[in-house]
CSV table of C-alpha atoms in Angstrom, one decimal:
chain,number,residue,atom,x,y,z
A,1,MET,CA,17.7,37.2,10.1
A,2,ARG,CA,16.1,34.1,9.5
A,3,VAL,CA,18.4,30.6,9.7
A,4,ASN,CA,16.9,28.5,6.9
A,5,VAL,CA,17.9,24.7,8.1
A,6,ILE,CA,18.5,22.1,5.1
A,7,ILE,CA,18.7,18.4,6.2
A,8,PRO,CA,18.4,15.5,3.8
A,9,VAL,CA,17.1,12.4,5.0
A,10,PHE,CA,16.2,8.8,3.7
A,11,ASN,CA,15.0,6.4,6.4
A,12,ARG,CA,16.6,6.9,10.3
A,13,LEU,CA,13.7,8.2,12.0
A,14,GLU,CA,14.6,7.4,15.1
A,15,HIS,CA,17.9,10.2,13.9
A,16,THR,CA,15.6,12.6,11.7
A,17,ARG,CA,13.2,12.9,15.4
A,18,LYS,CA,16.8,13.5,17.6
A,19,VAL,CA,18.1,16.2,15.2
A,20,LEU,CA,14.6,18.4,14.7
A,21,GLU,CA,14.4,17.9,18.8
A,22,ALA,CA,18.0,19.4,19.2
A,23,LEU,CA,16.6,22.4,16.7
A,24,ARG,CA,13.0,23.1,18.8
A,25,GLY,CA,15.5,23.7,21.6
A,26,GLN,CA,18.0,26.5,19.9
A,27,THR,CA,18.2,29.8,22.0
A,28,LEU,CA,17.3,31.1,18.0
A,29,PHE,CA,14.7,28.6,17.1
A,30,ASP,CA,12.0,31.1,16.4
A,31,ALA,CA,14.2,32.5,14.2
A,32,LEU,CA,14.6,29.0,11.6
A,33,THR,CA,13.3,27.6,8.9
A,34,ILE,CA,13.2,24.1,9.2
A,35,VAL,CA,13.0,21.9,5.6
A,36,VAL,CA,14.0,18.3,5.3
A,37,VAL,CA,13.9,17.6,2.0
A,38,ASN,CA,12.4,13.3,2.4
A,39,ASP,CA,14.0,11.6,-0.1
A,40,GLY,CA,12.1,8.8,-1.0
A,41,SER,CA,12.0,7.2,2.6
A,42,THR,CA,10.6,3.9,2.9
A,43,ASP,CA,9.7,4.1,7.1
A,44,GLU,CA,7.2,5.7,9.0
A,45,THR,CA,9.5,9.4,7.8
A,46,ALA,CA,7.1,10.9,5.8
A,47,GLY,CA,4.0,10.5,8.3
A,48,TYR,CA,5.6,12.0,11.1
A,49,LEU,CA,6.9,14.7,9.7
A,50,GLN,CA,3.7,15.3,8.0
A,51,SER,CA,2.4,15.9,12.2
A,52,GLN,CA,5.4,18.5,12.4
A,53,SER,CA,3.6,21.6,11.5
A,54,ASP,CA,6.7,23.5,12.3
A,55,VAL,CA,8.6,21.5,9.6
A,56,ILE,CA,8.6,21.4,5.7
A,57,GLU,CA,8.9,18.7,4.2
A,58,ILE,CA,10.0,18.4,0.6
A,59,ARG,CA,9.8,15.0,-1.0
A,60,GLY,CA,12.0,13.1,-4.0
A,61,ASP,CA,11.2,9.9,-5.1
A,62,GLY,CA,14.7,8.5,-4.5
A,63,ASN,CA,16.6,9.9,-6.7
A,64,LEU,CA,17.9,12.9,-5.6
A,65,TRP,CA,21.1,11.7,-3.4
A,66,TRP,CA,22.9,14.2,-0.7
A,67,GLY,CA,24.0,17.0,-3.5
A,68,GLY,CA,20.3,16.7,-5.3
A,69,ALA,CA,18.1,17.0,-2.3
A,70,VAL,CA,20.2,20.1,-0.8
A,71,GLU,CA,19.3,22.0,-4.3
A,72,GLU,CA,15.3,21.1,-3.7
A,73,GLY,CA,16.3,22.7,-0.4
A,74,LEU,CA,17.9,25.9,-1.1
A,75,LYS,CA,15.4,26.2,-4.4
A,76,HIS,CA,12.3,26.4,-1.7
A,77,VAL,CA,14.0,28.8,0.6
A,78,LEU,CA,15.8,31.2,-1.7
A,79,PRO,CA,13.4,32.8,-3.7
A,80,SER,CA,12.3,34.5,0.3
A,81,CYS,CA,16.1,35.0,1.5
A,82,GLN,CA,17.0,38.4,2.8
A,83,PRO,CA,20.7,39.7,2.2
A,84,ASP,CA,20.7,39.4,6.3
A,85,ASP,CA,19.8,35.4,6.3
A,86,TYR,CA,21.9,31.9,6.2
A,87,VAL,CA,21.6,29.3,4.7
A,88,LEU,CA,22.3,25.3,7.5
A,89,LEU,CA,23.0,22.5,6.2
A,90,LEU,CA,22.8,19.6,8.4
A,91,ASN,CA,23.1,15.7,8.7
A,92,ASN,CA,20.5,14.2,10.5
A,93,ASP,CA,22.5,11.5,12.4
A,94,THR,CA,23.7,14.6,14.5
A,95,TRP,CA,23.2,16.6,18.0
A,96,PHE,CA,24.1,19.4,19.4
A,97,ASP,CA,24.0,21.7,22.2
A,98,VAL,CA,21.3,24.8,22.7
A,99,ASN,CA,23.8,27.5,21.4
A,100,TYR,CA,24.9,25.4,18.2
A,101,VAL,CA,23.0,27.6,15.3
A,102,GLU,CA,23.7,31.0,17.5
A,103,THR,CA,27.4,30.1,18.1
A,104,LEU,CA,28.0,29.7,14.3
A,105,VAL,CA,26.1,33.1,13.4
A,106,GLN,CA,27.7,34.9,15.9
A,107,THR,CA,31.3,33.1,14.4
A,108,SER,CA,30.1,33.7,10.7
A,109,ARG,CA,29.2,37.7,12.2
A,110,GLU,CA,33.2,37.5,13.5
A,111,ASN,CA,34.5,36.6,10.1
A,112,GLY,CA,33.6,38.6,7.5
A,113,GLU,CA,30.5,36.8,7.0
A,114,ALA,CA,32.5,34.1,6.6
A,115,ALA,CA,31.1,30.3,5.4
A,116,VAL,CA,30.5,28.4,9.3
A,117,GLY,CA,31.6,25.1,10.1
A,118,SER,CA,31.0,22.2,12.5
A,119,VAL,CA,33.7,20.1,14.3
A,120,ILE,CA,32.7,16.6,15.0
A,121,HIS,CA,32.3,15.1,18.8
A,122,GLU,CA,32.3,11.4,19.0
A,123,GLU,CA,30.2,8.7,21.0
A,124,GLY,CA,32.5,6.6,23.2
A,125,GLN,CA,36.3,8.3,21.9
A,126,ASP,CA,38.2,10.3,23.8
A,127,PRO,CA,39.0,12.5,23.0
A,128,PRO,CA,35.8,12.9,21.8
A,129,LEU,CA,37.2,15.1,18.7
A,130,VAL,CA,37.9,13.2,15.6
A,131,SER,CA,36.9,15.4,12.7
A,132,ILE,CA,37.4,19.5,12.8
A,133,GLY,CA,37.8,19.9,8.6
A,134,ALA,CA,39.2,19.1,5.3
A,135,LYS,CA,43.1,20.4,4.4
A,136,VAL,CA,43.1,19.6,0.0
A,137,ASN,CA,46.1,19.9,-1.9
A,138,ILE,CA,44.6,19.7,-5.6
A,139,ASN,CA,48.7,19.5,-7.4
A,140,ARG,CA,48.2,16.2,-5.2
A,141,LEU,CA,44.8,15.4,-5.6
A,142,ALA,CA,44.3,15.0,-1.1
A,143,VAL,CA,42.1,15.2,1.1
A,144,TRP,CA,42.6,14.6,5.4
A,145,ASP,CA,41.5,15.5,8.0
A,146,LEU,CA,43.3,19.4,9.8
A,147,LEU,CA,43.0,16.8,13.1
A,148,SER,CA,45.2,14.8,11.8
A,149,GLU,CA,48.4,17.6,11.8
A,150,LEU,CA,47.5,18.7,15.7
A,151,SER,CA,49.4,17.3,17.9
A,152,GLU,CA,47.4,15.2,21.6
A,153,THR,CA,47.5,18.4,23.5
A,154,GLU,CA,45.2,20.5,21.3
A,155,LYS,CA,43.3,18.3,20.0
A,156,ARG,CA,41.4,17.9,23.2
A,157,SER,CA,42.3,21.6,24.5
A,158,PRO,CA,41.9,22.9,20.6
A,159,LYS,CA,41.9,26.5,19.9
A,160,SER,CA,38.0,28.4,19.0
A,161,GLN,CA,38.8,28.4,15.1
A,162,TYR,CA,40.6,27.1,12.4
A,163,ARG,CA,40.4,27.8,8.7
A,164,VAL,CA,40.4,24.8,6.0
A,165,ASP,CA,39.4,23.8,2.9
A,166,ALA,CA,36.9,23.0,2.2
A,167,LEU,CA,33.5,22.3,4.4
A,168,SER,CA,30.8,19.0,5.0
A,169,GLY,CA,27.6,19.5,5.0
A,170,ARG,CA,27.9,17.7,8.7
A,171,GLY,CA,26.9,21.6,9.8
A,172,THR,CA,27.9,24.5,7.8
A,173,LEU,CA,26.3,27.4,7.8
A,174,TYR,CA,26.3,29.9,4.9
A,175,PRO,CA,25.3,33.1,4.2
A,176,ALA,CA,22.2,33.2,2.0
A,177,PRO,CA,23.9,35.7,-0.7
A,178,LEU,CA,26.8,33.2,-1.5
A,179,PHE,CA,24.2,30.4,-3.0
A,180,LYS,CA,22.2,33.4,-5.1
A,181,LYS,CA,25.5,34.8,-5.9
A,182,HIS,CA,28.3,31.9,-7.2
A,183,GLY,CA,25.2,29.1,-7.5
A,184,GLY,CA,23.6,26.5,-6.2
A,185,MET,CA,24.7,22.5,-5.5
A,186,ARG,CA,25.7,21.1,-9.2
A,187,PRO,CA,23.7,17.0,-8.8
A,188,SER,CA,24.1,17.1,-12.4
A,189,LEU,CA,27.8,16.6,-11.4
A,190,LEU,CA,28.2,15.3,-7.7
A,191,PRO,CA,25.2,13.2,-6.6
A,192,HIS,CA,26.9,13.0,-3.5
A,193,TYR,CA,30.0,12.4,-2.1
A,194,MET,CA,32.5,15.6,-2.4
A,195,ALA,CA,29.1,17.7,-3.7
A,196,ASP,CA,30.0,19.4,0.1
A,197,TYR,CA,33.6,20.1,0.1
A,198,GLU,CA,33.4,21.5,-4.3
A,199,ILE,CA,30.1,24.0,-3.2
A,200,ALA,CA,32.9,25.3,-0.3
A,201,MET,CA,35.6,25.3,-2.6
A,202,ARG,CA,33.7,27.6,-4.9
A,203,PHE,CA,32.9,30.1,-2.5
A,204,LYS,CA,36.2,30.1,-1.0
A,205,ARG,CA,37.3,31.4,-4.4
A,206,ALA,CA,35.1,33.6,-4.1
A,207,GLY,CA,37.5,35.4,-1.0
A,208,VAL,CA,34.7,33.5,1.4
A,209,PRO,CA,36.8,32.0,4.4
A,210,LEU,CA,36.7,29.1,5.8
A,211,VAL,CA,36.3,28.9,8.8
A,212,VAL,CA,35.5,25.8,11.6
A,213,SER,CA,34.4,26.8,15.2
A,214,SER,CA,35.3,25.1,17.9
A,215,ASN,CA,32.7,25.6,19.9
A,216,ALA,CA,30.0,24.4,17.4
A,217,ILE,CA,30.5,20.8,18.1
A,218,VAL,CA,28.1,18.1,15.9
A,219,TYR,CA,27.9,15.2,17.9
A,220,SER,CA,27.4,12.0,15.9
A,221,PRO,CA,26.8,8.2,16.8
A,222,PRO,CA,30.1,5.5,16.1
A,223,ILE,CA,30.8,5.7,13.0
A,224,TYR,CA,29.5,9.1,11.9
A,225,GLY,CA,31.3,8.4,8.4
A,226,ASN,CA,30.6,5.7,5.5
A,227,ASP,CA,32.1,2.1,5.9
A,228,THR,CA,32.8,0.6,2.7
A,229,SER,CA,34.4,-2.1,3.8
A,230,SER,CA,31.8,-5.0,3.5
A,231,LEU,CA,32.0,-3.0,-0.3
A,232,SER,CA,33.0,-5.0,-3.3
A,233,TRP,CA,36.3,-3.2,-4.6
A,234,ARG,CA,34.2,-3.0,-7.8
A,235,LYS,CA,31.6,-1.1,-5.6
A,236,GLN,CA,34.3,1.0,-3.5
A,237,LEU,CA,35.6,2.2,-7.4
A,238,PHE,CA,32.7,3.1,-9.4
A,239,GLY,CA,29.1,3.0,-6.6
A,240,ARG,CA,27.5,6.1,-5.5
A,241,ARG,CA,27.7,5.4,-2.3
A,242,SER,CA,31.1,5.3,-2.4
A,243,PRO,CA,33.0,8.0,-1.2
A,244,HIS,CA,36.0,6.2,-3.2
A,245,ASN,CA,34.0,6.3,-6.0
A,246,VAL,CA,36.9,7.2,-8.7
A,247,PHE,CA,34.2,9.4,-11.7
A,248,GLN,CA,33.1,11.6,-8.8
A,249,ARG,CA,36.7,12.1,-7.6
A,250,LEU,CA,38.1,13.5,-11.1
A,251,ILE,CA,34.2,15.4,-11.8
A,252,PHE,CA,35.2,17.1,-8.4
A,253,TYR,CA,39.4,17.8,-9.3
A,254,SER,CA,37.7,19.1,-12.7
A,255,LEU,CA,35.8,21.3,-10.8
A,256,VAL,CA,38.1,22.9,-8.1
A,257,GLY,CA,41.6,24.6,-8.3
A,258,SER,CA,43.1,27.3,-11.3
A,259,PRO,CA,42.0,26.7,-14.7
A,260,VAL,CA,45.0,24.9,-15.7
A,261,GLN,CA,44.5,22.1,-12.4
A,262,ARG,CA,41.5,21.5,-14.0
A,263,MET,CA,42.4,20.8,-17.5
A,264,THR,CA,44.8,18.5,-15.9
A,265,ALA,CA,42.5,16.6,-13.7
A,266,PRO,CA,42.1,13.5,-15.0
A,267,ILE,CA,45.8,13.1,-16.2
A,268,ARG,CA,47.3,13.7,-12.8
A,269,MET,CA,44.5,11.3,-11.5
A,270,ALA,CA,46.0,8.6,-13.6
A,271,TYR,CA,49.5,9.4,-12.8
A,272,PHE,CA,48.8,9.5,-8.6
A,273,SER,CA,46.5,6.5,-9.7
A,274,CYS,CA,49.1,4.6,-11.0
A,275,SER,CA,51.9,6.0,-8.3
A,276,ARG,CA,50.4,5.1,-5.0
A,277,ALA,CA,49.2,1.4,-6.7
A,278,PHE,CA,52.8,0.9,-7.5
A,279,SER,CA,53.9,1.8,-3.7
A,280,THR,CA,51.8,-0.2,-1.8
A,281,TRP,CA,52.6,-3.4,-4.1
A,282,ARG,CA,56.3,-2.6,-3.9
A,283,SER,CA,55.3,-2.4,0.2
A,284,LEU,CA,54.6,-5.6,-0.2
A,285,ALA,CA,56.5,-7.4,-2.2
A,286,LYS,CA,59.1,-6.4,1.0
A,287,ARG,CA,57.1,-7.4,3.5
A,288,LYS,CA,56.6,-10.8,1.7
A,289,GLU,CA,60.1,-11.4,0.8
A,290,GLY,CA,60.8,-10.1,5.0
A,291,THR,CA,58.8,-13.4,6.2
A,292,ILE,CA,60.7,-16.6,3.5
């Protein structure tokens, strides 16, 4: 059994050093193959990776984005994968305890070779748990974190496992045969955001359980997500770096769900966008009336 770790990176060498040190401390380190996809970093990342004998570096030109970088990593590792091997997707701005990978593997085996995600703990938060995993209502085009459904008591003492509708790329273990059977990333359609959700949901439609282990913790710095508050409305709606990109969301909802849900995604997206915009406008209008 081998666990093939794929980490897309662009600059932020200090994070890459930290995640690699966390991997080197794993109880299953001897079973790891570490692949870092360096997508055109302009800092000292390339020189550092060249000096790491236990790391395989794949270089991109800066246009791979997350989905393309993961796909390049998959192309490298899958040809040599055996039926009992795994693929672990990680972001470089994460770190974890020494039994992290072992916990993921055990959880996958206990749940019939499930895909297994991690919970996220953020520095400086109380309680530290800030994310469990995605719940998705395809009909209403809505995505939220399961964490929002938990009581304050459960947030401090979560269950050992949860079932979710999609898994992120911030620490998810997949049995390697899934990629050979159901395909890899789709970077031409989803180069960055939603690519991780789409492939997890594709596997789920094929009957693969999506499990999150509360004992598989990835630690992240503050604002582990993507802050778009400084972007203009145009870049928030259409920029490739924005998780709110309307085209990427339309493509995502056109790829997931039943055939009917996929075909009607554009109509439903237009309807809910107008409906939510109108609700926001009406709420603001009522507030304004109340202040006059």
